[in-house]
Coordinates of C-alpha atoms and ligand atoms in Angstrom, one line a residue:
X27 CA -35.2 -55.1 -20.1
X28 CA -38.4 -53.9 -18.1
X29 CA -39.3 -51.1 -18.6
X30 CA -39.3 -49.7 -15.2
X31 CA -41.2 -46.4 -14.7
X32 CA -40.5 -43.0 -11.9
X33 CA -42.6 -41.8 -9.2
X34 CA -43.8 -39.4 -11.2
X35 CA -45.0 -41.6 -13.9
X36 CA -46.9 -43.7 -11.4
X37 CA -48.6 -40.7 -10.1
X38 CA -49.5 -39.2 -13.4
X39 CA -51.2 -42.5 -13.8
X40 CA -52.7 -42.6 -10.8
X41 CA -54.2 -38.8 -11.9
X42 CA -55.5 -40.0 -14.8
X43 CA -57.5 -43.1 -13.4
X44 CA -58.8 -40.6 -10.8
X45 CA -57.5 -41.8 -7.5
X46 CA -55.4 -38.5 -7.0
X47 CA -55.7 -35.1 -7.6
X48 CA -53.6 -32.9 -8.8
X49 CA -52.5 -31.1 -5.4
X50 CA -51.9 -34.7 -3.7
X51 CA -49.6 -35.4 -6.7
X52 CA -47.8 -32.4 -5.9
X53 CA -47.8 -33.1 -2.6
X54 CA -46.4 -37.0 -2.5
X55 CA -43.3 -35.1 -4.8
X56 CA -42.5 -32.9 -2.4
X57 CA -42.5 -35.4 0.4
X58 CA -40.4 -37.4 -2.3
X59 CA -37.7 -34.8 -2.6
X60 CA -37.9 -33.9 0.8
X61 CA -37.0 -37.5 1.8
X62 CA -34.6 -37.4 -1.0
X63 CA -32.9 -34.5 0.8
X64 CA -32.9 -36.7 4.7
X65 CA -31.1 -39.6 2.8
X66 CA -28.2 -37.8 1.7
X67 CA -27.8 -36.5 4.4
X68 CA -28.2 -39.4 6.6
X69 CA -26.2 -41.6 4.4
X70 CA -22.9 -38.7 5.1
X71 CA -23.2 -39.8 8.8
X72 CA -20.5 -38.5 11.1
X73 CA -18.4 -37.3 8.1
X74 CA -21.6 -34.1 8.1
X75 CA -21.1 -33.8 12.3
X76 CA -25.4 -35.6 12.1
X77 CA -24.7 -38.5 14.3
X78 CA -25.7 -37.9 18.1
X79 CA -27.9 -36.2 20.5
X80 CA -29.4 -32.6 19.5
X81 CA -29.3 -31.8 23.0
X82 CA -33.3 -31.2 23.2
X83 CA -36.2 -33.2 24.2
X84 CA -39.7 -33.0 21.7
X85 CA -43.0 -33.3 22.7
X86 CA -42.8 -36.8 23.4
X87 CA -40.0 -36.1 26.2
X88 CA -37.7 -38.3 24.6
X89 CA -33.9 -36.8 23.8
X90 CA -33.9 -36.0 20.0
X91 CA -31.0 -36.8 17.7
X92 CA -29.4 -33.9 15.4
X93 CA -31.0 -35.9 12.5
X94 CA -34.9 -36.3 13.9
X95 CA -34.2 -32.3 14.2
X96 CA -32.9 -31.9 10.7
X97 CA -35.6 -34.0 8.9
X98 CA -38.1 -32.4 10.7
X99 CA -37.0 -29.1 9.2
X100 CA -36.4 -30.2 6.2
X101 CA -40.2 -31.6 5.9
X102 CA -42.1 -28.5 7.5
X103 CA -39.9 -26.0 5.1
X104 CA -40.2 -28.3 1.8
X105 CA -44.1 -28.9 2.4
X106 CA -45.0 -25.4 3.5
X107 CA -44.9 -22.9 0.2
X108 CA -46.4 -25.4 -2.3
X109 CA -50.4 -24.4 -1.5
X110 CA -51.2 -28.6 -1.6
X111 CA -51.4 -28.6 2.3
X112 CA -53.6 -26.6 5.0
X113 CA -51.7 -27.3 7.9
X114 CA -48.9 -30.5 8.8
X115 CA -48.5 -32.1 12.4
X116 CA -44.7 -33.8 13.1
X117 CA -44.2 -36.5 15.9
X118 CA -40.9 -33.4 17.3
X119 CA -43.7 -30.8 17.5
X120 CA -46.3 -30.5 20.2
X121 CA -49.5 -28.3 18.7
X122 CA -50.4 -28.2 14.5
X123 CA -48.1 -26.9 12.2
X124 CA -50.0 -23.8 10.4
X125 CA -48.7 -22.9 7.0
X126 CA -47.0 -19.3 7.1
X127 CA -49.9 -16.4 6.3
X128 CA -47.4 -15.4 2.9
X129 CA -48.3 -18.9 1.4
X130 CA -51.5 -20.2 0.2
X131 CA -53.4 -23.2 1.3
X132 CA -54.0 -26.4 -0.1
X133 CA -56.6 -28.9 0.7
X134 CA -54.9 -31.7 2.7
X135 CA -53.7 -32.4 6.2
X136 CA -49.7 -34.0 6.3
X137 CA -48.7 -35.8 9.2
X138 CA -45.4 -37.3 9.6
X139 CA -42.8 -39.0 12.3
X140 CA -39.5 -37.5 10.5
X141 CA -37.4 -39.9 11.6
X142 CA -38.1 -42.7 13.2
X143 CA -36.1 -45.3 14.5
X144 CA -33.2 -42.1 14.9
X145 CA -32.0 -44.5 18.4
X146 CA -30.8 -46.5 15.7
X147 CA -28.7 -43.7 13.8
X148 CA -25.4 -43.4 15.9
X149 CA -24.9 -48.0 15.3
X150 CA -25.9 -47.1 11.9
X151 CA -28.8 -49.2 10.9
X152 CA -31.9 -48.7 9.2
X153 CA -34.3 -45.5 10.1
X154 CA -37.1 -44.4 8.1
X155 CA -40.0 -41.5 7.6
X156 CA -43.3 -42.5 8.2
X157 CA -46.3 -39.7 6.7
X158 CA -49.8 -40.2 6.6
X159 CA -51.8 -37.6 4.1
X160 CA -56.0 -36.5 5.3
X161 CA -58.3 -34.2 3.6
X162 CA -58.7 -31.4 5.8
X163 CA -62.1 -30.7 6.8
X164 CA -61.7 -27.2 8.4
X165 CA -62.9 -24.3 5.8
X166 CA -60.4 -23.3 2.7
X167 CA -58.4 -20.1 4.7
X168 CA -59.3 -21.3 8.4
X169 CA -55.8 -22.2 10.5
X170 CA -56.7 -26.1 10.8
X171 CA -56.7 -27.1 14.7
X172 CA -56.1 -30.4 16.4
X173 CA -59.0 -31.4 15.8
X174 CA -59.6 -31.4 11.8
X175 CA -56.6 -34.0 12.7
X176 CA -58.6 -36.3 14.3
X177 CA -59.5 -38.7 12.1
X178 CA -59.6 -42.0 11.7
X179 CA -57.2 -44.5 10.0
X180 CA -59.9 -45.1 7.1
X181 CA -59.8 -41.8 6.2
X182 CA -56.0 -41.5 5.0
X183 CA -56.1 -40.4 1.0
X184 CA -52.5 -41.8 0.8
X185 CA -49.8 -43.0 3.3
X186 CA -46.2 -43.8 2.9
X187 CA -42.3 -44.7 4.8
X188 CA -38.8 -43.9 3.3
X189 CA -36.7 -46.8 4.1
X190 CA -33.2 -45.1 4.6
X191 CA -31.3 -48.5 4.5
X192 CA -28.8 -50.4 2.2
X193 CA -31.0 -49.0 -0.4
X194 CA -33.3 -46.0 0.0
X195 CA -37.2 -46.8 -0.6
X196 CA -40.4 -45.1 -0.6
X197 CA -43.2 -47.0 0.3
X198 CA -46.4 -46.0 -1.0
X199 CA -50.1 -45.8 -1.4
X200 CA -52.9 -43.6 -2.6
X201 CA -55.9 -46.5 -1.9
X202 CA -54.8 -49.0 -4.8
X203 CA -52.1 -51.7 -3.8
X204 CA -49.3 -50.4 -1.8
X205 CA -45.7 -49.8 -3.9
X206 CA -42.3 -49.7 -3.0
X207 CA -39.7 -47.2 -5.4
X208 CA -35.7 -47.4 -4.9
X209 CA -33.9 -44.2 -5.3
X210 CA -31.3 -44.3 -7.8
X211 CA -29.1 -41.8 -6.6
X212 CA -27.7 -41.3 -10.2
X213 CA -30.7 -40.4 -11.8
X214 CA -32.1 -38.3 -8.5
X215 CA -35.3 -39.9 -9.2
X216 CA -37.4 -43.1 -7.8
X217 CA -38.1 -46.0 -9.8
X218 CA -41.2 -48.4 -9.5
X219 CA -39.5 -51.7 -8.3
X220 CA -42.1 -53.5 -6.2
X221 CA -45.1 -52.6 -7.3
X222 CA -48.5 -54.7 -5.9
X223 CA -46.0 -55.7 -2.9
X224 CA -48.3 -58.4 -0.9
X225 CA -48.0 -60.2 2.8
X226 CA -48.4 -63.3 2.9
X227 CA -51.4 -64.8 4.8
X228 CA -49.5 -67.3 6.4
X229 CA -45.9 -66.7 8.0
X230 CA -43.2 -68.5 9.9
X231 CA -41.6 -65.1 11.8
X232 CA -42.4 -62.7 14.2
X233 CA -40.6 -59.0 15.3
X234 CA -41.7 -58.3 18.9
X235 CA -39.2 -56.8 21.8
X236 CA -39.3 -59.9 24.0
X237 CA -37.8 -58.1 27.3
X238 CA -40.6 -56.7 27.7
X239 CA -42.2 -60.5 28.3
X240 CA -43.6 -60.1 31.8
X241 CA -45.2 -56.5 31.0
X242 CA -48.2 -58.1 28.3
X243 CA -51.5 -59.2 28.5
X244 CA -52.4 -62.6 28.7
X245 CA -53.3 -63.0 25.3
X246 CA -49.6 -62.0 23.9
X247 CA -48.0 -63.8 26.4
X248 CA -50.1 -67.1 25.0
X249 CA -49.4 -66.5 21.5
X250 CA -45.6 -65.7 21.6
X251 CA -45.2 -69.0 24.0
X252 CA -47.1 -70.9 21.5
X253 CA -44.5 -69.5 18.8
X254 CA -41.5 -70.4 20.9
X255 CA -42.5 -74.0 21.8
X256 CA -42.2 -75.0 17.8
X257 CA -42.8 -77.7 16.3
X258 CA -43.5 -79.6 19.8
X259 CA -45.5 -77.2 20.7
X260 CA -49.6 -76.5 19.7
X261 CA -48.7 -74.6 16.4
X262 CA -46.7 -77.5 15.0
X263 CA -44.0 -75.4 13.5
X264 CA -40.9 -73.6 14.6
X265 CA -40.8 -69.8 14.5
X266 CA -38.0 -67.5 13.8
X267 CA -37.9 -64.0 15.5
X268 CA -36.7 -60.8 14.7
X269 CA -36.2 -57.4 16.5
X270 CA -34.8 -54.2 14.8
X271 CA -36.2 -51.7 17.0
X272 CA -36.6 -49.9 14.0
X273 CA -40.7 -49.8 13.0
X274 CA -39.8 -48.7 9.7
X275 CA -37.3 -51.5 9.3
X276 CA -39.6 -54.3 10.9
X277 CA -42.5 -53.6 9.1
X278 CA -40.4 -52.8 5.3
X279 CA -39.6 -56.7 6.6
X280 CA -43.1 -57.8 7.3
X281 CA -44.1 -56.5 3.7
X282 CA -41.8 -57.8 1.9
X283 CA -41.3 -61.4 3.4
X284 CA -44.3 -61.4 5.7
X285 CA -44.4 -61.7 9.1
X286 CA -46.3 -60.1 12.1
X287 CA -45.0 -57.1 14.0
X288 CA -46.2 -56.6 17.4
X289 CA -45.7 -53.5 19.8
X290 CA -48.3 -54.8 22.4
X291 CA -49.9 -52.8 25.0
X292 CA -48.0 -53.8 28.0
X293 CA -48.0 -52.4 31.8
X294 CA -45.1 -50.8 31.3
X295 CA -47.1 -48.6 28.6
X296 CA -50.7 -49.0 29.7
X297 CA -51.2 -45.7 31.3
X298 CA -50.1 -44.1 27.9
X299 CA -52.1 -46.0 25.9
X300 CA -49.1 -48.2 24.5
X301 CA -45.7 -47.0 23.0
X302 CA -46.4 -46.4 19.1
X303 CA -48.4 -43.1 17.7
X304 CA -51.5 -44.0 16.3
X305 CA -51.8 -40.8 13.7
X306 CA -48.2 -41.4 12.0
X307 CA -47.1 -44.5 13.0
X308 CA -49.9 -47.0 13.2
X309 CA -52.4 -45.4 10.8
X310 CA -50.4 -44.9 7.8
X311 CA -48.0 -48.4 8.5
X312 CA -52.3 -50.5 9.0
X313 CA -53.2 -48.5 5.4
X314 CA -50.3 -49.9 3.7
X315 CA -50.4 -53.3 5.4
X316 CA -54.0 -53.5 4.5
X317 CA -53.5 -52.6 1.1
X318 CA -50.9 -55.3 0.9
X319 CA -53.7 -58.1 2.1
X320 CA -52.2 -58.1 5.6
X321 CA -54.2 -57.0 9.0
X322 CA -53.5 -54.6 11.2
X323 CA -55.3 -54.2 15.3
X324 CA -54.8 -53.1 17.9
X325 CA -55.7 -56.4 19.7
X326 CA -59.1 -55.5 20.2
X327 CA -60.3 -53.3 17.0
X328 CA -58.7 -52.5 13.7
X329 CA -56.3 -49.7 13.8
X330 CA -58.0 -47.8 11.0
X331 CA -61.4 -47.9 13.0
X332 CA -59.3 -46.0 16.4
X333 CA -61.2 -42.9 16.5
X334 CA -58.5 -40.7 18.0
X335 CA -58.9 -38.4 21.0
X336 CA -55.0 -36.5 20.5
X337 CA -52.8 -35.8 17.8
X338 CA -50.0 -37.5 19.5
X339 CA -51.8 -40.3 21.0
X340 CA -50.4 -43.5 21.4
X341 CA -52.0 -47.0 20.5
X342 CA -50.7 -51.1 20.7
X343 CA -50.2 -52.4 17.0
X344 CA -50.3 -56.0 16.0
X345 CA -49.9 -55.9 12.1
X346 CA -49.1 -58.2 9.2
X347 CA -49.5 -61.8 7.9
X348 CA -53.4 -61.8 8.0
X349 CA -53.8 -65.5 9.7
X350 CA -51.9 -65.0 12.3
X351 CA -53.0 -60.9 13.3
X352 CA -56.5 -62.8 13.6
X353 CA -54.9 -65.9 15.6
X354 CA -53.5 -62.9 17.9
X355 CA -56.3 -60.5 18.2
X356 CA -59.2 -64.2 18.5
X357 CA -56.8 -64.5 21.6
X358 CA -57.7 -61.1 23.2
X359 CA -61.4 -61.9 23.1
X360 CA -61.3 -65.0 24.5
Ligands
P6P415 P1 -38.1 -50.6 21.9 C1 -38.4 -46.4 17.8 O1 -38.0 -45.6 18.9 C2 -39.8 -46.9 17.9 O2 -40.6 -45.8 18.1 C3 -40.2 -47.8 16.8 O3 -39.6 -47.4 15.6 C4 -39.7 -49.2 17.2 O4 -40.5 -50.2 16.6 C5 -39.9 -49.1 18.7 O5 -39.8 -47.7 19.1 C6 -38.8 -49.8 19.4 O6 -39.1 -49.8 20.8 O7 -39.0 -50.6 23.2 O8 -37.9 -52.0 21.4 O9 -36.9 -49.7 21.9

């Protein structure tokens, strides 16, 4: 039987080869229970009274669900008395989340989008947690601001999802191969059971929301009509498509099959800068892509390279199978 190992095996080895410290551990554990904690009670669904609207709107103006409330409590209070972080930043809350004076600081930045995907909770399909982890620059006992946040993709220390589907999964890296561990729920722990995942270079499927066709850019409009014409068409081959609406589903997809995930800038999204967050959507979804061997742009630059201008800033992302994210962002510079 193989011998399968827990998180915190894999990141006791990872402390001992160097690539984390000792805080970060701590830190990717509490994330871990804390996402332990959003999967039970996601998974009791109306029987808890979770499903459904919360009634308020967050920063991004968009109507909230009980849940995308409820995990982003359960992050702030699990991540803010451990002294691994200096300050957190959460898609549902406008400015930086400072750590309470009565507990000390840590040395790292946590950035998360609790719940995303939470349209998809009340039809019951798969949500996730996306986090993104940066050193924070500010000095040791100073209140980090929004701008300590404002970092690049490249400079992520670790990035990760919680796949709350069929099976729950962390996805994970701390800079060496990106890892996927299944809760089991017996055991309250989670086991190593993809580790090295990789995306294929080449792929055969693409996740992109179609209705918004008339909305892109010339360049995605050629590529996806190249995919649809097939076989007959100038790529030779027919291509299969998929939609979930769900980025933490899509992409869990694109790494594990391959594939290429496209949220496009489009008109309906240009004045916003496009419709996914760049510091915990895009950035920590390109670091484990990248890791994996796949590609991640934005159509015009690598997603890691964005230097961002605001914590809550939105950017296009065309990620996964490497040959075809070139094909797509070749296109754009034509
Ligand atoms: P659309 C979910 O609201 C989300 O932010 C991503 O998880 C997902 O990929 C995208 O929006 C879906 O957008 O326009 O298809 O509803």
């Amino acid at each position: 039987m193989l011998q399968r190992i827990s998180l915190t095996q894999f990141l006791i080895g990872e402390q001992r080869a160097g690539r984390v410290s000792a805080d970060l551990r701590l830190l990717l554990e509490v994330v871990a229970r804390a996402v332990k904690a959003i999967s039970v009670t996601i998974s009791k669904g109306a029987l808890a009274g979770v499903l459904g609207e919360a009634g308020t709107e967050n920063v991004q103006g968009e109507a909230q669900k009980k849940l995308d409330v409820i995990a982003n409590e359960i992050l702030l209070q699990a991540n803010e008395w451990g002294g691994h972080l200096a300050a957190m930043a959460s898609e549902e809350v406008e400015n930086v989340c400072q750590i309470p004076f009565d507990y000390p600081k840590g040395g790292y930045l946590l950035l998360f989008d609790p719940l995303d995907g939470s349209s998809n909770i009340d039809v019951n399909v798969t949500v996730g947690t996306i986090f993104s982890v940066l050193k924070n620059p500010a000095k040791k006992d100073a209140d980090p601001v929004e701008a300590d946040f404002l970092q690049p993709g490249r400079e992520q220390v670790a990035a990760g999802y919680a796949a709350y589907g069929p099976s729950t999964q962390l996805v994970l890296t701390v800079g060496k191969g990106t890892h996927a561990f299944t809760l089991d729920r017996e055991m309250g722990f989670f086991v190593l059971t993809h580790p090295y995942m990789t995306v294929p270079d080449e792929t055969r499927e693409y996740a992109i929301n179609a209705s918004n066709e008339r909305y892109w850019e010339a360049p995605v409009q050629r590529y996806i009509s190249e995919l649809r014409q097939g076989k007959e068409g100038p790529r030779g081959a027919d291509f299969n498509m998929r939609w979930i609406a769900s980025m933490v589903a899509d992409v869990h997809r694109v790494l594990t099959r391959g594939g290429i995930f496209m949220y496009p800038l489009d008109e309906k999204t240009r004045a916003k800068g496009g419709k996914l967050r760049l510091m915990y959507e895009a950035n920590p979804m390109a670091m484990l892509i990248e890791q994996a061997g796949g590609a991640a742009t934005t159509g015009r630059q690598r997603i890691l390279d964005v230097q961002p201008q605001k914590l809550h800033q939105r950017v296009p992302v065309i990620l996964g199978s490497r040959a075809e994210v070139e094909r797509v962002t070749s296109y754009h510079n034509v």
